[in-house]
Coordinates of N, CA and C in Angstrom, one line a residue:
M22 N 37.7 101.6 90.0 CA 38.8 100.7 89.7 C 39.8 101.0 90.5
K23 N 40.6 99.9 90.7 CA 42.0 100.0 91.4 C 43.0 99.8 90.3
I24 N 43.8 100.8 89.9 CA 45.0 100.5 89.0 C 46.2 100.5 89.5
Y25 N 47.1 99.4 89.1 CA 48.5 99.4 89.5 C 49.2 99.8 88.2
F26 N 50.0 100.9 88.3 CA 50.8 101.3 87.1 C 52.4 100.8 87.7
A27 N 52.8 100.2 86.5 CA 54.3 99.8 86.8 C 55.0 100.5 85.5
G28 N 56.3 101.1 86.2 CA 57.4 101.9 85.4 C 58.6 101.6 86.0
S29 N 59.6 101.8 85.3 CA 61.0 101.4 86.0 C 61.3 102.6 86.7
I30 N 62.0 101.9 87.9 CA 62.6 102.9 89.0 C 64.1 102.7 88.8
R31 N 64.5 101.3 89.4 CA 65.9 101.1 89.3 C 66.5 100.6 88.1
G32 N 65.7 100.6 87.1 CA 66.2 100.3 85.7 C 66.6 101.5 84.8
G33 N 66.1 102.8 85.5 CA 66.2 104.3 85.0 C 65.3 104.9 85.2
R34 N 65.2 106.0 85.1 CA 64.2 107.1 85.5 C 64.0 108.0 84.2
E35 N 64.6 107.7 83.1 CA 64.3 108.7 82.0 C 63.1 108.8 81.5
D36 N 62.2 108.2 81.6 CA 60.6 108.3 81.6 C 59.6 108.6 82.5
A37 N 60.4 109.2 83.7 CA 59.3 109.6 84.7 C 58.3 110.5 84.4
V38 N 58.8 111.6 83.6 CA 57.8 112.7 83.2 C 56.6 111.8 82.4
L39 N 56.9 111.2 81.5 CA 56.0 110.2 80.9 C 55.1 109.4 81.9
Y40 N 55.8 108.7 82.8 CA 54.9 108.1 83.6 C 54.1 108.7 84.5
L41 N 54.4 110.1 84.7 CA 53.5 111.0 85.5 C 52.3 111.5 84.7
Q42 N 52.4 111.6 83.2 CA 51.3 111.8 82.1 C 50.4 110.9 82.3
I43 N 51.0 109.6 82.1 CA 50.1 108.3 82.0 C 49.3 108.3 83.2
I44 N 49.9 108.4 84.4 CA 49.3 108.4 85.5 C 48.2 109.3 85.7
E45 N 48.3 110.5 85.3 CA 47.4 111.4 85.6 C 46.2 111.1 84.5
Y46 N 46.5 110.8 83.2 CA 45.5 109.9 82.5 C 44.5 108.9 83.5
L47 N 45.4 107.9 83.7 CA 45.0 106.9 84.4 C 43.9 107.3 85.5
K48 N 44.3 108.3 86.2 CA 43.4 108.8 87.3 C 41.9 109.1 86.7
T49 N 41.6 109.4 85.8 CA 40.4 109.9 85.1 C 39.3 108.4 84.9
F50 N 40.1 107.4 85.1 CA 39.4 106.1 85.1 C 39.2 105.3 86.4
G51 N 40.0 105.8 87.5 CA 40.2 105.0 88.7 C 41.3 105.4 89.7
E52 N 41.5 104.8 90.6 CA 42.3 105.1 91.6 C 43.9 104.2 91.2
V53 N 44.6 105.3 91.0 CA 46.1 104.5 90.9 C 46.9 104.3 92.1
L54 N 47.1 103.2 92.4 CA 47.5 102.7 93.6 C 49.1 103.2 93.6
T55 N 49.9 103.4 92.5 CA 51.1 103.4 92.4 C 51.6 105.0 91.8
E56 N 51.1 105.9 92.4 CA 51.3 107.4 91.8 C 52.9 107.5 92.1
H57 N 53.6 107.2 93.1 CA 55.0 107.6 93.4 C 55.7 107.2 92.0
I58 N 55.4 106.3 91.4 CA 56.0 106.0 89.8 C 56.2 107.2 89.0
G59 N 55.6 108.2 89.3 CA 55.8 109.4 88.4 C 56.2 110.6 89.2
D60 N 56.6 110.4 90.3 CA 57.2 111.3 91.2 C 58.7 111.7 90.6
Q61 N 59.0 112.8 90.3 CA 60.0 113.3 89.7 C 61.2 113.5 90.8
N62 N 61.1 113.2 91.9 CA 61.9 113.1 92.9 C 62.5 111.8 93.5
L63 N 61.7 110.9 92.8 CA 62.0 109.4 93.1 C 63.4 109.1 92.2
S64 N 64.4 108.5 92.6 CA 65.6 108.4 91.8 C 65.9 107.0 91.5
D65 N 66.7 106.5 90.9 CA 66.8 105.1 90.2 C 67.3 104.3 91.4
L66 N 67.5 105.1 92.7 CA 67.8 104.3 93.9 C 66.6 103.6 94.4
G67 N 65.5 104.1 94.2 CA 64.2 103.4 94.5 C 63.9 103.6 96.0
N68 N 64.4 104.7 96.6 CA 64.4 104.7 98.0 C 62.8 105.4 98.5
D69 N 61.9 104.5 98.2 CA 60.6 104.9 98.7 C 59.9 104.2 99.7
G70 N 60.7 103.8 100.3 CA 60.5 102.9 101.7 C 61.6 102.6 102.4
P71 N 61.7 102.1 103.7 CA 62.6 102.0 104.6 C 63.6 100.7 104.2
N72 N 63.1 99.9 103.3 CA 64.1 98.9 103.0 C 63.4 98.1 101.8
D73 N 64.3 97.3 101.0 CA 63.7 96.6 100.1 C 62.4 95.6 100.4
K74 N 62.6 94.8 101.5 CA 61.5 93.9 101.8 C 60.0 94.9 102.0
Y75 N 60.2 95.8 102.6 CA 59.2 96.7 102.8 C 58.5 97.2 101.6
I76 N 59.3 97.5 100.6 CA 58.9 98.0 99.3 C 58.2 96.7 98.4
H77 N 58.6 95.6 98.4 CA 58.2 94.4 97.8 C 57.0 94.0 98.5
D78 N 56.8 94.0 99.8 CA 55.6 93.7 100.5 C 54.5 94.7 100.3
R79 N 54.6 95.9 100.4 CA 54.0 97.0 100.1 C 53.3 96.8 98.6
D80 N 54.2 96.8 97.7 CA 53.9 96.6 96.0 C 53.0 95.5 95.8
L81 N 53.5 94.4 96.4 CA 52.4 93.1 96.1 C 51.3 93.3 96.9
T82 N 51.0 93.8 97.7 CA 49.8 94.0 98.5 C 49.0 95.1 97.7
W83 N 49.5 96.0 97.1 CA 48.9 96.9 96.2 C 48.5 96.2 94.9
L84 N 49.5 95.3 94.3 CA 49.3 94.5 93.0 C 47.8 93.6 93.3
Q85 N 48.1 92.8 94.5 CA 46.8 91.9 94.7 C 45.7 92.6 94.8
S86 N 45.4 93.9 95.3 CA 44.3 94.5 95.5 C 43.9 95.3 94.2
A87 N 44.7 95.4 93.1 CA 44.4 96.0 91.9 C 43.5 95.2 91.0
D88 N 42.6 95.9 90.5 CA 41.7 95.2 89.4 C 42.5 94.9 88.0
I89 N 43.4 96.0 87.7 CA 44.2 95.7 86.5 C 45.7 96.2 86.7
L90 N 46.6 95.8 85.8 CA 47.9 96.3 85.9 C 48.1 97.0 84.5
I91 N 48.6 98.2 84.4 CA 49.1 98.9 83.4 C 50.6 99.2 83.3
A92 N 51.4 98.6 82.5 CA 52.9 98.8 82.7 C 53.4 99.5 81.6
E93 N 54.5 100.4 81.6 CA 55.1 101.0 80.5 C 56.6 100.2 80.5
V94 N 56.7 99.6 79.5 CA 57.6 98.5 79.4 C 58.9 99.1 78.5
T95 N 59.0 100.3 78.2 CA 60.2 100.7 77.1 C 61.4 100.5 78.0
T96 N 61.6 101.0 79.3 CA 62.7 101.0 79.9 C 62.9 99.5 80.5
V97 N 63.7 98.8 80.5 CA 64.0 97.5 81.0 C 64.0 97.6 82.5
S98 N 63.0 96.9 82.9 CA 62.9 96.9 84.5 C 62.7 95.2 85.1
M99 N 63.8 94.9 85.9 CA 63.4 93.5 86.2 C 62.2 93.5 87.1
G100 N 62.0 94.6 87.9 CA 60.8 94.7 88.8 C 59.4 94.9 88.1
V101 N 59.4 95.5 87.0 CA 58.3 95.6 86.2 C 57.9 94.0 85.7
G102 N 58.9 93.4 85.1 CA 58.9 92.3 84.7 C 58.3 91.3 85.8
Y103 N 58.6 91.2 86.8 CA 58.2 90.6 87.9 C 56.8 91.0 88.4
E104 N 56.5 92.0 88.5 CA 55.0 92.4 88.8 C 54.2 92.0 87.6
I105 N 54.6 92.0 86.3 CA 53.7 91.5 85.2 C 53.5 90.0 85.2
G106 N 54.8 89.4 85.7 CA 54.4 87.8 85.8 C 53.7 87.7 87.1
R107 N 53.7 88.4 88.0 CA 52.8 87.9 89.3 C 51.4 88.4 88.9
A108 N 51.0 89.4 88.2 CA 49.8 89.8 87.7 C 49.1 88.7 86.5
V109 N 50.0 88.4 85.5 CA 49.3 87.4 84.7 C 49.0 86.1 85.4
E110 N 50.0 85.5 86.3 CA 49.7 84.4 87.0 C 48.5 84.3 87.8
T111 N 47.9 85.6 88.5 CA 47.1 85.5 89.1 C 45.7 85.9 88.4
G112 N 45.8 85.9 87.0 CA 44.7 86.1 86.2 C 44.3 87.6 86.0
K113 N 45.0 88.6 86.4 CA 44.5 89.9 86.0 C 44.9 90.4 84.8
K114 N 44.0 91.2 84.5 CA 44.0 91.7 83.0 C 45.4 92.8 83.1
V115 N 46.1 92.6 82.1 CA 47.5 93.4 81.8 C 47.8 94.1 80.7
L116 N 47.8 95.5 80.6 CA 48.5 96.0 79.4 C 49.6 96.6 79.5
C117 N 50.5 96.4 78.6 CA 51.8 96.7 78.6 C 52.0 97.6 77.3
L118 N 52.5 98.9 77.6 CA 52.8 99.8 76.7 C 54.1 99.9 76.2
F119 N 54.7 99.9 74.9 CA 55.8 100.1 74.6 C 56.0 101.1 73.3
R120 N 57.1 101.8 73.5 CA 57.5 102.9 72.5 C 58.4 102.1 71.3
S121 N 57.8 101.6 70.4 CA 58.6 100.8 69.4 C 59.6 101.7 68.7
A122 N 59.5 103.0 68.6 CA 60.5 103.8 68.1 C 61.8 104.2 69.0
S123 N 61.7 103.6 70.2 CA 62.5 104.1 71.2 C 64.2 103.4 70.7
G124 N 64.1 102.4 69.9 CA 65.4 101.9 69.4 C 65.9 100.7 70.7
K125 N 64.9 100.3 71.5 CA 65.1 99.5 72.3 C 64.5 98.1 72.2
N126 N 65.1 97.0 72.6 CA 64.5 95.6 72.3 C 63.4 95.3 73.5
L127 N 62.2 95.0 73.2 CA 61.3 94.4 73.8 C 61.5 92.8 74.3
S128 N 61.6 92.5 75.7 CA 61.7 91.1 76.2 C 60.7 90.0 75.2
A129 N 61.4 89.1 74.9 CA 60.3 88.1 74.3 C 59.5 87.5 75.4
M130 N 59.7 87.5 76.6 CA 58.8 87.1 77.7 C 57.5 88.0 77.8
I131 N 57.5 89.4 77.2 CA 56.5 90.2 77.2 C 55.9 90.0 76.0
A132 N 56.7 90.3 74.9 CA 56.1 90.3 73.4 C 55.6 88.9 72.9
G133 N 56.0 87.7 73.6 CA 55.5 86.5 73.2 C 54.4 86.0 74.1
C134 N 54.0 86.8 75.1 CA 52.9 86.3 76.2 C 51.5 86.7 75.9
N135 N 50.8 85.5 75.4 CA 49.3 85.5 74.9 C 48.5 86.2 76.4
D136 N 48.9 85.9 77.3 CA 48.1 86.3 78.7 C 48.1 87.9 79.0
L137 N 48.6 88.8 78.0 CA 48.5 90.1 78.2 C 48.2 90.9 76.9
T138 N 48.0 92.1 77.2 CA 47.8 93.0 75.8 C 49.0 93.7 75.7
L139 N 49.7 93.7 74.6 CA 50.6 94.7 74.3 C 50.3 95.7 73.2
C140 N 50.7 97.0 73.4 CA 50.5 98.0 72.8 C 51.7 98.7 72.2
N141 N 51.9 99.0 70.9 CA 53.3 99.9 70.6 C 52.5 101.1 70.3
Y142 N 53.4 102.1 70.8 CA 52.8 103.6 70.6 C 53.9 104.3 70.4
S143 N 53.6 105.7 69.9 CA 54.9 106.3 69.5 C 54.6 107.7 70.5
D144 N 53.7 108.3 70.9 CA 53.5 109.5 71.8 C 52.4 109.3 72.7
L145 N 52.3 110.2 73.5 CA 51.4 110.2 74.8 C 50.1 109.9 74.4
E146 N 49.8 110.6 73.0 CA 48.4 110.5 72.7 C 48.1 109.3 72.2
E147 N 48.8 108.5 71.7 CA 48.6 107.1 71.3 C 48.8 106.2 72.5
A148 N 49.4 106.5 73.4 CA 49.4 105.6 74.6 C 48.1 106.0 75.2
K149 N 47.6 107.0 75.3 CA 46.4 107.2 76.0 C 45.4 106.4 75.1
L150 N 45.2 106.6 73.7 CA 44.2 105.6 73.0 C 44.5 103.9 73.3
C151 N 45.6 103.3 73.7 CA 45.8 102.2 73.9 C 45.1 102.0 75.2
I152 N 45.3 102.9 76.0 CA 44.7 102.6 77.6 C 43.2 102.8 77.5
F153 N 42.7 103.7 76.8 CA 41.3 103.6 76.6 C 40.6 102.6 75.8
N154 N 41.3 102.2 74.8 CA 40.6 100.9 74.3 C 40.8 99.5 75.1
F155 N 41.8 99.5 75.9 CA 41.8 98.5 76.8 C 41.1 98.3 77.9
L156 N 40.9 99.6 78.5 CA 39.7 99.8 79.4 C 38.3 99.7 79.1
T157 N 38.1 100.4 77.8 CA 36.6 100.3 77.5 C 36.3 98.7 76.8
K158 N 37.2 98.1 76.4 CA 36.8 97.0 75.6 C 36.5 95.7 76.8
D159 N 36.9 96.0 78.2 CA 36.7 95.0 79.3 C 36.1 96.0 80.3
I160 N 34.8 96.1 80.4 CA 34.0 96.9 81.3 C 34.5 96.2 82.9
F161 N 34.8 96.7 83.7 CA 35.2 96.3 84.9 C 34.0 96.5 86.0

Protein backbone atom coordinates (compact mmCIF):
# COMPACT_ATOMS: atom_id res chain seq x y z
CA MET A 1 0.00 0.00 0.00
CA LYS A 2 1.20 3.52 -0.82
CA ILE A 3 0.44 6.05 1.90
CA TYR A 4 0.53 9.82 1.49
CA PHE A 5 1.07 11.43 4.88
CA ALA A 6 0.27 15.12 5.18
CA GLY A 7 1.34 17.42 7.99
CA SER A 8 2.12 21.09 8.33
CA ILE A 9 5.35 22.48 6.93
CA ARG A 10 4.94 26.19 6.21
CA GLY A 11 2.06 26.45 8.69
CA GLY A 12 4.42 25.55 11.54
CA ARG A 13 6.73 22.67 12.45
CA GLU A 14 5.91 22.32 16.17
CA ASP A 15 4.54 18.79 15.58
CA ALA A 16 7.47 17.51 13.49
CA VAL A 17 8.48 14.94 16.13
CA LEU A 18 4.91 13.63 16.25
CA TYR A 19 4.82 13.46 12.44
CA LEU A 20 7.96 11.33 12.48
CA GLN A 21 6.43 8.96 15.04
CA ILE A 22 3.25 8.63 12.99
CA ILE A 23 5.27 8.04 9.82
CA GLU A 24 7.30 5.30 11.50
CA TYR A 25 4.04 3.59 12.51
CA LEU A 26 2.57 4.01 9.01
CA LYS A 27 5.63 2.31 7.53
CA THR A 28 4.50 -0.92 9.20
CA PHE A 29 1.48 -0.86 6.84
CA GLY A 30 3.13 0.18 3.60
CA GLU A 31 5.30 2.67 1.77
CA VAL A 32 5.06 6.26 3.02
CA LEU A 33 5.65 8.49 0.02
CA THR A 34 6.15 11.65 2.09
CA GLU A 35 8.64 10.62 4.80
CA HIS A 36 10.27 14.06 4.57
CA ILE A 37 7.32 15.53 6.52
CA GLY A 38 8.86 14.05 9.67
CA ASP A 39 12.38 15.33 8.92
CA GLN A 40 13.53 17.43 11.89
CA ASN A 41 15.79 19.46 9.58
CA LEU A 42 12.89 20.59 7.39
CA SER A 43 12.02 24.12 8.45
CA ASP A 44 8.78 26.03 8.07
CA LEU A 45 10.28 27.51 4.91
CA GLY A 46 9.57 24.16 3.26
CA ASN A 47 12.71 24.20 1.18
CA ASP A 48 12.56 20.53 0.20
CA GLY A 49 12.77 21.22 -3.53
CA PRO A 50 14.32 23.76 -5.90
CA ASN A 51 11.12 25.85 -6.18
CA ASP A 52 7.43 25.90 -5.31
CA LYS A 53 6.27 24.56 -8.68
CA TYR A 54 8.58 21.57 -8.34
CA ILE A 55 7.25 20.85 -4.82
CA HIS A 56 3.62 21.20 -5.95
CA ASP A 57 4.04 18.93 -8.98
CA ARG A 58 6.09 16.33 -7.08
CA ASP A 59 3.63 16.19 -4.20
CA LEU A 60 0.61 15.92 -6.51
CA THR A 61 2.29 13.07 -8.37
CA TRP A 62 2.82 11.30 -5.05
CA LEU A 63 -0.76 12.02 -3.98
CA GLN A 64 -2.17 10.68 -7.24
CA SER A 65 -0.13 7.49 -6.91
CA ALA A 66 -1.10 6.94 -3.26
CA ASP A 67 -3.79 4.51 -2.19
CA ILE A 68 -4.79 6.61 0.83
CA LEU A 69 -4.12 9.94 2.49
CA ILE A 70 -3.56 10.28 6.22
CA ALA A 71 -3.26 13.84 7.50
CA GLU A 72 -2.44 15.26 10.91
CA VAL A 73 -4.55 18.42 10.90
CA THR A 74 -4.01 19.96 14.35
CA THR A 75 -1.63 22.63 13.01
CA VAL A 76 -3.44 24.67 10.39
CA SER A 77 -1.90 24.32 6.94
CA MET A 78 -3.27 25.55 3.63
CA GLY A 79 -1.19 22.92 1.85
CA VAL A 80 -2.61 20.06 3.90
CA GLY A 81 -6.14 21.36 3.30
CA TYR A 82 -5.42 21.54 -0.43
CA GLU A 83 -4.09 17.96 -0.43
CA ILE A 84 -7.14 16.71 1.47
CA GLY A 85 -9.46 18.45 -0.98
CA ARG A 86 -7.67 16.97 -3.97
CA ALA A 87 -7.74 13.49 -2.42
CA VAL A 88 -11.45 13.71 -1.58
CA GLU A 89 -12.23 15.01 -5.07
CA THR A 90 -10.58 11.96 -6.63
CA GLY A 91 -12.32 9.51 -4.29
CA LYS A 92 -9.31 8.53 -2.19
CA LYS A 93 -9.84 7.27 1.35
CA VAL A 94 -8.79 10.03 3.76
CA LEU A 95 -8.13 9.94 7.50
CA CYS A 96 -7.66 13.22 9.37
CA LEU A 97 -6.14 13.11 12.85
CA PHE A 98 -6.91 16.01 15.20
CA ARG A 99 -5.66 16.55 18.76
CA SER A 100 -8.82 17.99 20.27
CA ALA A 101 -7.09 18.98 23.53
CA SER A 102 -4.67 21.22 21.61
CA GLY A 103 -6.84 24.28 22.14
CA LYS A 104 -6.94 24.84 18.38
CA ASN A 105 -10.04 24.98 16.23
CA LEU A 106 -10.50 22.50 13.41
CA SER A 107 -11.70 23.94 10.12
CA ALA A 108 -15.38 23.33 9.40
CA MET A 109 -14.31 22.26 5.90
CA ILE A 110 -12.63 19.23 7.48
CA ALA A 111 -14.93 18.66 10.46
CA GLY A 112 -18.04 18.93 8.29
CA CYS A 113 -16.87 16.79 5.39
CA ASN A 114 -18.68 13.45 5.13
CA ASP A 115 -16.21 12.19 2.51
CA LEU A 116 -13.38 11.67 4.98
CA THR A 117 -12.83 10.01 8.33
CA LEU A 118 -12.02 12.32 11.23
CA CYS A 119 -10.48 10.92 14.39
CA ASN A 120 -9.91 12.99 17.53
CA TYR A 121 -7.02 11.78 19.65
CA SER A 122 -5.04 12.89 22.68
CA ASP A 123 -1.71 11.05 22.38
CA LEU A 124 0.37 8.96 19.99
CA GLU A 125 -1.17 5.68 21.13
CA GLU A 126 -4.66 6.95 20.37
CA ALA A 127 -3.48 8.22 16.98
CA LYS A 128 -2.08 4.76 16.25
CA LEU A 129 -5.41 3.21 17.20
CA CYS A 130 -7.22 5.60 14.84
CA ILE A 131 -4.83 4.61 12.04
CA PHE A 132 -5.13 0.90 12.76
CA ASN A 133 -8.93 1.05 12.79
CA PHE A 134 -9.01 3.11 9.59
CA LEU A 135 -6.64 0.81 7.73
CA THR A 136 -8.13 -2.47 8.88
CA LYS A 137 -11.77 -1.56 8.27
CA ASP A 138 -11.01 -0.98 4.61
CA ILE A 139 -8.71 -3.70 3.34
CA PHE A 140 -6.84 -2.30 0.36
